[in-house]
Structure formats: C-alpha cells, structure tokens
CSV table of C-alpha atoms and ligand atoms in Angstrom, one decimal:
chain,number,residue,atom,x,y,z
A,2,UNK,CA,0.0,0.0,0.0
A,3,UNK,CA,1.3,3.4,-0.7
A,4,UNK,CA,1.6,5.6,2.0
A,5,UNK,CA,2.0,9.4,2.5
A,6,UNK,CA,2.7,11.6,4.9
A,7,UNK,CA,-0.8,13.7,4.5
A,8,UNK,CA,-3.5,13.6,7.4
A,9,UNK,CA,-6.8,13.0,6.7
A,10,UNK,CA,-9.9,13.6,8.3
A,11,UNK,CA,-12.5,11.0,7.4
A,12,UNK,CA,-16.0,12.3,8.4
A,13,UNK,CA,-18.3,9.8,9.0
A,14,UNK,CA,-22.1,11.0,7.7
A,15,UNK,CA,-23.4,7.9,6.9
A,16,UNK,CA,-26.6,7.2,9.1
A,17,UNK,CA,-30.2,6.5,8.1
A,18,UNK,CA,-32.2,7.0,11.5
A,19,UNK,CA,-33.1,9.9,13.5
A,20,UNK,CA,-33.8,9.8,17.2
A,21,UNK,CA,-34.0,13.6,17.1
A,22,UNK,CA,-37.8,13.5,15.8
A,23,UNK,CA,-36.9,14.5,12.2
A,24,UNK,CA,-37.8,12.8,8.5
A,25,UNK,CA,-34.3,13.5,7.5
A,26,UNK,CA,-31.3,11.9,8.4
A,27,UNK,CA,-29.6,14.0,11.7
A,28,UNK,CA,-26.6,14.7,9.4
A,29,UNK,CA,-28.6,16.5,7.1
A,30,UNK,CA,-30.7,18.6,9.8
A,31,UNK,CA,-30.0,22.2,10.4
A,32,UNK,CA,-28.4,24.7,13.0
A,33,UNK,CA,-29.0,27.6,12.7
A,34,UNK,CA,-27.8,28.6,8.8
A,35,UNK,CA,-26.1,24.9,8.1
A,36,UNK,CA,-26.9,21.9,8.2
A,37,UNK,CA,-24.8,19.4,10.8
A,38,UNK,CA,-22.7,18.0,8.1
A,39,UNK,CA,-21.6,21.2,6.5
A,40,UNK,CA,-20.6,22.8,10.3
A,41,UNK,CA,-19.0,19.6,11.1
A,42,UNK,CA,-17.0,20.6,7.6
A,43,UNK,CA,-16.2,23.7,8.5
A,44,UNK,CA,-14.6,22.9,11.7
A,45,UNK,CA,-12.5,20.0,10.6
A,46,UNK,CA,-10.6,22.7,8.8
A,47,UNK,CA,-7.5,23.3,10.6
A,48,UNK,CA,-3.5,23.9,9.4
A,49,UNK,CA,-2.8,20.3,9.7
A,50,UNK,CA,-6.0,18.9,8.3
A,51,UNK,CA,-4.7,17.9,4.9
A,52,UNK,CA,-7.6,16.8,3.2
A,53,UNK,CA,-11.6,15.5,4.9
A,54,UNK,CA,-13.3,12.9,2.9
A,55,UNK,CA,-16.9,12.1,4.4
A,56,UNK,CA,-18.7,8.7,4.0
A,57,UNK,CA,-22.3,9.0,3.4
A,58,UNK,CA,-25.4,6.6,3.3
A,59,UNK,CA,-26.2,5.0,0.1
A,60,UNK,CA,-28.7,7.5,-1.6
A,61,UNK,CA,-27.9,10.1,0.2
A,62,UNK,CA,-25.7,11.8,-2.7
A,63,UNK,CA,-28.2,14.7,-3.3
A,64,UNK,CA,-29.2,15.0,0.6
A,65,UNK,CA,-25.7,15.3,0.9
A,66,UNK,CA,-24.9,17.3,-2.0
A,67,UNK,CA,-27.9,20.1,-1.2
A,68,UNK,CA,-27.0,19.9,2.6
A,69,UNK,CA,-23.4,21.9,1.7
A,70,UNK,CA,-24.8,24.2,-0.2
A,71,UNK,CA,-22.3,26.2,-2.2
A,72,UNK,CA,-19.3,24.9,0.2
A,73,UNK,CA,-17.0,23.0,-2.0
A,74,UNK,CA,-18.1,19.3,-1.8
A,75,UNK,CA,-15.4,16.9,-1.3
A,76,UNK,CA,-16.1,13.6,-3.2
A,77,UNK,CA,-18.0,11.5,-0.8
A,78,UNK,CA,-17.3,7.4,0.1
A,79,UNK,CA,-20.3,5.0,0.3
A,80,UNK,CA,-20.6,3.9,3.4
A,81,UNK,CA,-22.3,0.6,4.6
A,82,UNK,CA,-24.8,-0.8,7.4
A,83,UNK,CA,-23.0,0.1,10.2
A,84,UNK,CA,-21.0,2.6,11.6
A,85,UNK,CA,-17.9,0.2,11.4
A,86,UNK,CA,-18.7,-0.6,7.8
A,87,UNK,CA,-18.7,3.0,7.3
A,88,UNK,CA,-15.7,3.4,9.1
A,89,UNK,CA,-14.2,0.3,6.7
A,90,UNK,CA,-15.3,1.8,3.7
A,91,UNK,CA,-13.6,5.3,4.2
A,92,UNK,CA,-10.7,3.6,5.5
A,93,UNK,CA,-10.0,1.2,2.3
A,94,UNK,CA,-11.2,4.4,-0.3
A,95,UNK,CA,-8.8,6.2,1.2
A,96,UNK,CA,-6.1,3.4,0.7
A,97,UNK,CA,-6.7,2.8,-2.9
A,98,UNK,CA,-6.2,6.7,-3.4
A,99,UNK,CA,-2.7,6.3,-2.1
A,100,UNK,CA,-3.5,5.8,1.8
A,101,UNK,CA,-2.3,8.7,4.7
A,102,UNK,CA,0.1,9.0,7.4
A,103,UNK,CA,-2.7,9.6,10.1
A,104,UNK,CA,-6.7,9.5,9.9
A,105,UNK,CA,-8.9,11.5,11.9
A,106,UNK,CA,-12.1,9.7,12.5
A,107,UNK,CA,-15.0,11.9,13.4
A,108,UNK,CA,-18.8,11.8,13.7
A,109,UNK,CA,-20.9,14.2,12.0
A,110,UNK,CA,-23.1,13.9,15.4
A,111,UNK,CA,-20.4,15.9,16.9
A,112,UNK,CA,-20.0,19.0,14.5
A,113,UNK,CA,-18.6,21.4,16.6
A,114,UNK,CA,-14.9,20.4,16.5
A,115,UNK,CA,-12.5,22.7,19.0
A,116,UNK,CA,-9.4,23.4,16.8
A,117,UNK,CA,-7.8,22.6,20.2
A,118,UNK,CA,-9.0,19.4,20.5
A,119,UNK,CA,-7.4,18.6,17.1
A,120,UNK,CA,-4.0,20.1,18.4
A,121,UNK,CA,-3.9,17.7,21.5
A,122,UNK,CA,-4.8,14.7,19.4
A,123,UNK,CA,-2.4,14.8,16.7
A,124,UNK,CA,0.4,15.8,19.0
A,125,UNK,CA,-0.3,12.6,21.0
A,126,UNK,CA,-0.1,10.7,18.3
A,127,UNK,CA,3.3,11.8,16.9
A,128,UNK,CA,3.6,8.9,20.2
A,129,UNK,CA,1.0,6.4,20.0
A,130,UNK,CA,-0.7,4.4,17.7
A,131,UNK,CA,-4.0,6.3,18.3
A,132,UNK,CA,-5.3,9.1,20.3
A,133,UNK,CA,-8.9,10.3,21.3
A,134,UNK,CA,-10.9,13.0,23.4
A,135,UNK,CA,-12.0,12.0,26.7
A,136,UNK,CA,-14.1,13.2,29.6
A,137,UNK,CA,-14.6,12.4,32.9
A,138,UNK,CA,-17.6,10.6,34.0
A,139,UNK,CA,-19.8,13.8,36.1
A,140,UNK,CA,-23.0,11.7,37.1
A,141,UNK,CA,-23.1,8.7,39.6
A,142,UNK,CA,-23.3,5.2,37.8
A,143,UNK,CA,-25.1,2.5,39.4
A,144,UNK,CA,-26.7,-1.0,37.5
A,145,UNK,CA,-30.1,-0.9,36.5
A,146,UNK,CA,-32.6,-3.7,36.6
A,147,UNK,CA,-36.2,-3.5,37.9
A,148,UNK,CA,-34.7,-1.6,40.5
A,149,UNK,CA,-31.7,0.8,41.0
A,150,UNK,CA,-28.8,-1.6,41.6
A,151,UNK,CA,-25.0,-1.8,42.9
A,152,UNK,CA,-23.3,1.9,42.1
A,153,UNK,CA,-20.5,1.6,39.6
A,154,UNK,CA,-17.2,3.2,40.9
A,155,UNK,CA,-16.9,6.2,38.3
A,156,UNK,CA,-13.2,7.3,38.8
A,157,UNK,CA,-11.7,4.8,37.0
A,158,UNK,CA,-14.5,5.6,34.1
A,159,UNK,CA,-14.4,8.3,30.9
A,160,UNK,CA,-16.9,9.2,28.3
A,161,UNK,CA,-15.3,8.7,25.0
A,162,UNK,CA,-15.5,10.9,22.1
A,163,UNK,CA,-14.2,11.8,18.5
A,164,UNK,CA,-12.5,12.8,16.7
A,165,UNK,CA,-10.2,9.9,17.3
A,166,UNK,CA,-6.9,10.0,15.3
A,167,UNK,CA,-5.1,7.3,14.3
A,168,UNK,CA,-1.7,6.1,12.5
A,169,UNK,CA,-3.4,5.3,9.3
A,170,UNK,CA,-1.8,2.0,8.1
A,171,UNK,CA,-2.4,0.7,11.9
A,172,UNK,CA,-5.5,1.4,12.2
A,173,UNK,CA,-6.7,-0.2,8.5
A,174,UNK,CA,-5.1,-3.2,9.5
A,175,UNK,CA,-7.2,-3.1,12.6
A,176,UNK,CA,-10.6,-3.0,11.1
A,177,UNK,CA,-9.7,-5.5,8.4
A,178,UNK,CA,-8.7,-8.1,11.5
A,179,UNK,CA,-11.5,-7.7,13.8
A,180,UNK,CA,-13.1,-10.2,14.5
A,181,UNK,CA,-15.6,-8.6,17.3
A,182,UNK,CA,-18.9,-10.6,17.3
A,183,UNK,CA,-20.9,-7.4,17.5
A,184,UNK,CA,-20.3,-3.9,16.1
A,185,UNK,CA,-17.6,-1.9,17.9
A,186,UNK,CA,-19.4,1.6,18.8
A,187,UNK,CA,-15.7,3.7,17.8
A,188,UNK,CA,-12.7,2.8,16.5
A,189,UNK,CA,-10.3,3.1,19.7
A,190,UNK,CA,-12.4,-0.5,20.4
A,191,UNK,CA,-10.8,-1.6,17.6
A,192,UNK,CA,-7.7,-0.4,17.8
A,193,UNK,CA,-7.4,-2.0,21.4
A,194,UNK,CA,-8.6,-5.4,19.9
A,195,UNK,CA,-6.1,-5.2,17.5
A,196,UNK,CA,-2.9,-4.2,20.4
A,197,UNK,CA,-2.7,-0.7,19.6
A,198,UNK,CA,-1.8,1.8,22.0
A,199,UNK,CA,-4.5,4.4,22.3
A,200,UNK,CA,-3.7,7.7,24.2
A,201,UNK,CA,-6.6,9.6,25.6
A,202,UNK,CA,-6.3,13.8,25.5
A,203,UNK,CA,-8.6,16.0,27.2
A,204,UNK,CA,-12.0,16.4,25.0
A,205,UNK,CA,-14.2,19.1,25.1
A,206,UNK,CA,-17.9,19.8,26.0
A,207,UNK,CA,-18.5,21.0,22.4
A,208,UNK,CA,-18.2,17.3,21.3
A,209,UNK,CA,-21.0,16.1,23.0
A,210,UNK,CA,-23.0,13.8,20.5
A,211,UNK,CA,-26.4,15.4,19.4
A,212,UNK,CA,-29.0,12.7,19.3
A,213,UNK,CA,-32.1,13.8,20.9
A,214,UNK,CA,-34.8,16.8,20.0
A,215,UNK,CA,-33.0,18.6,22.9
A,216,UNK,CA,-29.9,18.4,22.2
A,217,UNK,CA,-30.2,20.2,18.6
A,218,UNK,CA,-32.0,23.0,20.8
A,219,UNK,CA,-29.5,23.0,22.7
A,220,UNK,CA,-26.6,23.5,19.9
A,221,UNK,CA,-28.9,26.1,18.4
A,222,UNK,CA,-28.7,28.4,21.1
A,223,UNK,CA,-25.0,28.1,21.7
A,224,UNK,CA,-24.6,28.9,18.0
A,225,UNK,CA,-26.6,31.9,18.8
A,226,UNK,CA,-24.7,33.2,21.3
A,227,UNK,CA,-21.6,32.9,18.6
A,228,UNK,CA,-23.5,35.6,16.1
A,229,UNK,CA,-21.4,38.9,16.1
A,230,UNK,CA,-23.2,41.8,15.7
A,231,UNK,CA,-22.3,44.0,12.6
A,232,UNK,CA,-23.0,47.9,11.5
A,233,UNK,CA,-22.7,49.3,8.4
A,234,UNK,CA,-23.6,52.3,6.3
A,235,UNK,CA,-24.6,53.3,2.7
A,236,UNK,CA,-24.9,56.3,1.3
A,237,UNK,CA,-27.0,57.1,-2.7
A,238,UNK,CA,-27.8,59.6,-4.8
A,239,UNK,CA,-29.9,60.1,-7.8
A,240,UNK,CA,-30.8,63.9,-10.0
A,241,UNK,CA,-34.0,64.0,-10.9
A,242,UNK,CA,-35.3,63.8,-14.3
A,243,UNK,CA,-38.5,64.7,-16.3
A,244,UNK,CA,-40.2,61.7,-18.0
A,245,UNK,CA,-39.2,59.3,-15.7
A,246,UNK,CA,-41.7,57.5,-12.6
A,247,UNK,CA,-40.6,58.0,-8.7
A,248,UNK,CA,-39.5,54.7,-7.1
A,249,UNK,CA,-38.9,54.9,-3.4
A,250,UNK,CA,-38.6,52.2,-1.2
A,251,UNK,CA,-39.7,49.7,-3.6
A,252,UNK,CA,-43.0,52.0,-3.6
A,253,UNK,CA,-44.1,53.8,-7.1
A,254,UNK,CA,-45.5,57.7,-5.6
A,255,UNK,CA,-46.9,59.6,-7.7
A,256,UNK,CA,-45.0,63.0,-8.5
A,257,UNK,CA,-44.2,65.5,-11.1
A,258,UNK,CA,-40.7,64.3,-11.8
A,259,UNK,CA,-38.6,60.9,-11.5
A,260,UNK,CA,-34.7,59.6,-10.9
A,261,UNK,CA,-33.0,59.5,-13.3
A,262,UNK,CA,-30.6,56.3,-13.1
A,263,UNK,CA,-29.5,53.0,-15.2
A,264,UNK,CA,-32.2,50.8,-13.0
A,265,UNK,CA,-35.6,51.9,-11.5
A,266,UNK,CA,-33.3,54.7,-9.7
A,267,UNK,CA,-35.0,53.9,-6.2
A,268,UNK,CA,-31.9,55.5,-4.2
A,269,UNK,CA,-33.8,54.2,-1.1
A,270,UNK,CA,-33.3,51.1,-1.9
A,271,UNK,CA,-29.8,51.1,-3.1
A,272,UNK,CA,-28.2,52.8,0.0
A,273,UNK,CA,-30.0,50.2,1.8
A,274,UNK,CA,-28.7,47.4,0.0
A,275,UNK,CA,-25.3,49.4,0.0
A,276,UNK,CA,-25.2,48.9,3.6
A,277,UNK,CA,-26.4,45.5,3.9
A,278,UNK,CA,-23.7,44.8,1.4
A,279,UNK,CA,-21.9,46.7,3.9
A,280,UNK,CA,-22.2,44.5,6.8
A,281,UNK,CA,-20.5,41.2,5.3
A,282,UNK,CA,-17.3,43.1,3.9
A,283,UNK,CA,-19.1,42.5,-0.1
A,284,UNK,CA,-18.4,45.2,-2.1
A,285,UNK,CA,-20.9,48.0,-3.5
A,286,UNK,CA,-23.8,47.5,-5.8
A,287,UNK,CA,-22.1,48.6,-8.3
A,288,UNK,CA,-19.7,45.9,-8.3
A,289,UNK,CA,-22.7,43.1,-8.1
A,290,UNK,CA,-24.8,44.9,-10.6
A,291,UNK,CA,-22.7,47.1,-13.3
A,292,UNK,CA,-24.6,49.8,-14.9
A,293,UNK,CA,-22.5,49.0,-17.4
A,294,UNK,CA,-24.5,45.7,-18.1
A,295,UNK,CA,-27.5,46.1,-20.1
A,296,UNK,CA,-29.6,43.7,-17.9
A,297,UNK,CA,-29.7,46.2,-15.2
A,298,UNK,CA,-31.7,48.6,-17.7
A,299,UNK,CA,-34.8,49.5,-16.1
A,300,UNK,CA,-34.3,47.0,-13.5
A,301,UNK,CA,-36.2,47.4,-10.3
A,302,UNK,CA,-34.2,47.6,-7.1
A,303,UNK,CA,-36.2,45.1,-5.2
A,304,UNK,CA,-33.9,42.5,-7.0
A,305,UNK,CA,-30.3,44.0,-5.7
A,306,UNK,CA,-31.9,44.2,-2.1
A,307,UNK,CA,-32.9,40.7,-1.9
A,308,UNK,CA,-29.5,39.7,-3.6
A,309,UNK,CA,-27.7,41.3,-0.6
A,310,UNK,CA,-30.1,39.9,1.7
A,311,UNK,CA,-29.8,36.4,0.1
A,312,UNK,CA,-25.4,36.6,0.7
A,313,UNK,CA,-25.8,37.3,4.1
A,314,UNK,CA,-27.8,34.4,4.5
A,315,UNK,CA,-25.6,32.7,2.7
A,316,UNK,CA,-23.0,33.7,5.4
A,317,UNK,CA,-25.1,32.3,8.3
A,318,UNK,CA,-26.3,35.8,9.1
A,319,UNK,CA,-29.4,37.2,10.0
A,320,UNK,CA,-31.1,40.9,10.0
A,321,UNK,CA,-31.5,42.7,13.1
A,322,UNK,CA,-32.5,46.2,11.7
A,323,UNK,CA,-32.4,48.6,8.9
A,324,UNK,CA,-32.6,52.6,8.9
A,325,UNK,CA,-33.9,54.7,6.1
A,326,UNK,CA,-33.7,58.1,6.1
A,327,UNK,CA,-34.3,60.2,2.5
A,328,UNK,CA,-33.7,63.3,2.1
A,329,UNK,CA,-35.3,65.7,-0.1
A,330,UNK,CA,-37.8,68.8,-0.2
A,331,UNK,CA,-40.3,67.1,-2.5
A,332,UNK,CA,-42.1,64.7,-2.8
A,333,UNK,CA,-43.6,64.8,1.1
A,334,UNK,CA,-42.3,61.7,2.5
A,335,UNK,CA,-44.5,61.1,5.4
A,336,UNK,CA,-47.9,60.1,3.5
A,337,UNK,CA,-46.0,57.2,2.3
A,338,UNK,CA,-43.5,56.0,5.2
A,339,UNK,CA,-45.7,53.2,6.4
A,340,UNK,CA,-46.2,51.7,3.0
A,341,UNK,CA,-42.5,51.8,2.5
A,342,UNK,CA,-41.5,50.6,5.9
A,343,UNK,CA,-44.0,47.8,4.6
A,344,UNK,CA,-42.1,46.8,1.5
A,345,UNK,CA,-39.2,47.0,2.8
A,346,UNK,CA,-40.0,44.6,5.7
A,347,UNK,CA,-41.9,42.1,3.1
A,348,UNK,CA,-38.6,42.1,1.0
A,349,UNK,CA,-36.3,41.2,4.0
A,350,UNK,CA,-38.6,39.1,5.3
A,351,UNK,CA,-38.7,41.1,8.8
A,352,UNK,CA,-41.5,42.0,11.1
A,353,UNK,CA,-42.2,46.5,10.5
A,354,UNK,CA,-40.9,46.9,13.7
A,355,UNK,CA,-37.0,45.9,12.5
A,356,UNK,CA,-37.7,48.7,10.0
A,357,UNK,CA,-37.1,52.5,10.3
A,358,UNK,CA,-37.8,55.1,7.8
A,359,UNK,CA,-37.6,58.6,8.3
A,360,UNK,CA,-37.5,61.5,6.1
A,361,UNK,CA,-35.8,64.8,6.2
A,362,UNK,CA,-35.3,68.4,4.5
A,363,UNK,CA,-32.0,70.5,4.2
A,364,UNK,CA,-33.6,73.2,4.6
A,365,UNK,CA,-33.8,74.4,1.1
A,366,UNK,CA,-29.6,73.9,1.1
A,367,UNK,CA,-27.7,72.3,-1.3
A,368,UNK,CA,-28.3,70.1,-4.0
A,369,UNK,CA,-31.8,68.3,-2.1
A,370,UNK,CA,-32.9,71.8,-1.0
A,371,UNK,CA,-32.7,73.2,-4.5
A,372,UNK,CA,-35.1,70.3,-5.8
A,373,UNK,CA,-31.9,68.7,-7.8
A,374,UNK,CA,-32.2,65.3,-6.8
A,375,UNK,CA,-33.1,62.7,-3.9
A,376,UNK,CA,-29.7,61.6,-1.2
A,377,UNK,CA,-30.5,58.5,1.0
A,378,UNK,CA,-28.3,57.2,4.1
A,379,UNK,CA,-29.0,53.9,5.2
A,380,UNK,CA,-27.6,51.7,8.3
A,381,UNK,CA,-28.1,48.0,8.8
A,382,UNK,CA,-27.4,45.9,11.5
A,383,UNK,CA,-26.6,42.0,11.3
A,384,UNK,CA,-25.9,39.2,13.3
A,385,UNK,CA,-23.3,37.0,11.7
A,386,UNK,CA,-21.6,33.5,13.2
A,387,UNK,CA,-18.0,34.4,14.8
A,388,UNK,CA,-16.6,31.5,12.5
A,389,UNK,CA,-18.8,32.2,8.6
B,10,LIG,MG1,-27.9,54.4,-7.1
C-alpha cells in the first residue's frame, strides 16, 4: 500500500435513522444557517488537516450534495450498514487513493470540532498508535434492573469521544482483523482489539453527541450566542429627471418628476442594499450589478436588495434592523412612510418593527434643497456567526 505523509480527516455521515424526531437523516438537519454536516466541515478545517473525505449513506448523494450548499463538496465514500462498515469503507477508499500518514475519525453527530482538540490529538499521536478525546464521567453510575442496583465506581470511568486519530496504516489493518462478534461503537475498540496503544487527550464539552430533540436545541442556542453583531452604512444619490416615474422604497409615488438612473433609480433602496452589502465586507452594488451591463436597464431595485439579503444568508447571518432616512424637499415623504416601511420589511422578510424610515429636509440647502435630486443614508445591522 502506498503511504503518505498527509492527514486526513475522514467524516463519518453515513446514518439513516433519526432519534432527534426529524424525517431526515440528523446529518442533514440544520443549525442555525447549516446543516450538521456542513458545520462539522467547516470545523475540521484546521492547518494540519490535509484533506476531509466524508462517508455517506447510500442515496444520500443529493441529501448530501444540497446539505453543503455552495461549500465546496469533497467527493463523498459510500458507506455501509454500520457505523464500522462505514468506518471500513472510508478507510479502504482512502487506501486505494494512495492511503495517509494519520486518519482522523469523526462523527458528523459531533460538528462542533475545537481546533484545540485537534491540536492535543495529533500531538499525541506523533507517540502512539491512536489518540482520542476524553471526559470524565460527572454523574453517579449504578446497574439498573427493575430496580436501582449496585453503584459503579466512576473514577476509573471516561466518556469517549471523536474525533479519534489514528496512525493510518495501523488502524486499516485493525478493522480489516476484527473479528468482534458485535459492532464496535468507535474505533479506539478496535484499535485495542487489534494491540494498539490508544492515548486519551482532554476532550471538550463541544463534542457532546447530538441525538435527541433537545440536544439540537441545545446546539442552536449556543450557535446563537456565537453571532457577532455588525454595523454598516450606505450612502445614494440620484438627479432628478423629467419623463421618468418616482420609485422609493420599492414604492411607485406619484409625483411631477422621477430619478433618473441605469435601473428603476429607487436610491432608497440602493443605499439600503449598500449597507447590507456593507455588513459582510461585499463590495458596493455597483460591483454586483454594473450599470454598465444592459440587464440592469430599467431594473427594479427590489432585485439588488434581496440579492444582498440572500449573501448574508448565505453567510449564516441574520437581520436585526435597517434605517432609512431620504432626504429631499419634495415629494412629502411622510404620506407614504408606512407603506415603504411595509415593503421594505416584506422584502427582508422582517417584522415592520425591524424597519425604520424617516425622512428629512435640508432646509432648502444644497443640492436636495434646490429640488436637484433625492440623497438616502441607510444603516443596517446584522448578526453574523464568529466563524462564517
Ligand atoms: Mg444608485
């Protein structure tokens, strides 16, 4: 077998059942903006993470291909009955394309991977066949028949977890030899069947398994408590022309003259979606929609605020709040504020309430106070996850 020196994280995403009350798969279920698989992804990414290959049920390929959205999909492994079969079939794919120097082992039940978790194990291996995360044993233990039973000294006990990381030709060899009459329930049980030496690290709370209704509304608000909060501003102005109509705020209002502009001119909208665009660090709309690009003709605005709406989302984020304030002598704002709060709200999908839009003058000053054209600031606040 060839070998390399790479490490390799094999993610194991292969399960059919769900005991956390769901149709789908757990592995496929989401928190928050992701589903478990694609966090699990995300935080198997690490400096000395070469490459993670992820072994998936059989007919699971679009579940699995939809569930990463646009992450970049690594080329999943069919996996097989169990989770040791699973565990098998990653192992020997990875062998016939040119094997590893170690293998990280991890279940997608656990997506929430501590980078220094992955430190601790791959230094203890650098001495020992394997390594995994352990915890101590908090609760008392006792048997359990009909009735409470004999208490089960719990000093000697830990909880294991994974990640687990292995030498890679070891640890092959060790699944292809067992010869366990039942399914071992992780791989450090077959790497002690097989003689290995399996160092244990500290684990982490983070790893605890999700498997129950609870425990995904547990992760959720964790995840929650991750979102950073983020400001940003943008700024739009449009001249006014005759022969054109007045869009404002994704609202048509009637009026003597319109903006002038390459789309539907609603400058409302645009410093709005300038600031959302704001928020995630992506550019101007200028950059996302050219007016040099003849599709933008005419266009109406709605479009570019739900595009950067939709990348925010993208990014795990959520809208807090938007502010609107326009600023011209005329049209009068205020007979139509509450329709275009409404709009607004209905194209971000938020309640009114997350919606401000106010209207001012400059006192006849200026560029606005000499009826030239319509300025609009905006501000919008999101919550985006620490780690997109
Ligand atoms: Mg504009």
């Amino acid at each position: 077998m060839a070998q390399n020196g790479k490490t390799i994280a094999l993610l194991v995403a292969a399960g059919s059942g769900s005991r956390a009350g769901t149709a789908v798969p757990k592995q496929y279920r989401r928190i928050g903006a992701k589903t478990l698989v694609a966090h699990a992804l995300d935080h198997l990414r690490h400096p000395l993470v070469d490459e993670v290959r992820v072994v998936i049920g059989r007919g699971q390929e679009d579940l699995y291909r939809t569930a990463l959205g646009d992450l970049p999909v690594p080329p999943s492994i069919p996996g097989g009955e169990t989770r040791q079969e699973s565990v098998r079939s990653g192992l020997e794919a990875l062998c016939a394309s040119g094997g590893a120097g170690a293998v990280l082992i991890h279940d997608a039940a656990r997506p929430f991977v501590p980078a220094a978790v992955l430190d601790r194990l791959l230094t203890a291996l650098r001495a020992s066949d394997g390594a995994v995360p352990v915890l101590p044993v908090v609760d008392s233990l006792a048997h359990h028949g009909a009735h409470l039973g004999e208490p089960v000294d719990r000093s000697s006990l830990v909880r294991v977890q994974t990640p687990q990381a292995f030498r890679f030709a070891p640890i092959l060899d060790a699944h292809r030899s067992w010869t366990g009459s039942s399914p071992a329930t992780d791989d450090a049980q077959v790497a002690r069947a097989a003689g290995l030496s399996v160092a244990t690290v500290e684990g982490d709370h983070m790893l605890e398994k999700l498997t129950f209704a609870d425990d995904f509304a547990r992760a959720e608000q964790r995840l929650e408590r991750r979102l950073v909060s983020r400001t940003a501003m943008g700024f739009d102005v449009h001249a006014f022309a005759h022969g054109e109509t007045l869009w404002l705020g994704g609202i048509l209002i009637p009026h003597s003259r319109g903006l002038s502009g390459h789309s539907d001119a609603d400058v409302a909208l645009h410093a709005l979606t300038d600031a959302l665009l704001g928020t995630i660090g992506a550019g101007d709309i200028g950059q996302h929609f050219p007016p040099s690009d003849p599709q933008w003709r005419g266009a109406a605005s709605a479009r570019f605020l739900e595009h950067a709406h939709r990348l925010i989302e993208e990014r795990g984020g959520r809208i807090d709040h938007v502010d609107v304030t326009i600023i011209c002598e005329a049209p009068k704002i205020g007979p139509h504020r509450e329709a275009i709060r409404e709009r607004i709200a209905a194209l971000l999908r938020l309640p009114p309430e997350r919606v401000s839009v106010k209207a001012t003058t400059t006192e006849r000053l200026g560029f606005t106070g000499r009826g030239e054209g319509i300025a609009a600031q905006a501000l919008a606040t999101v919550r985006l996850p620490e780690r997109p």
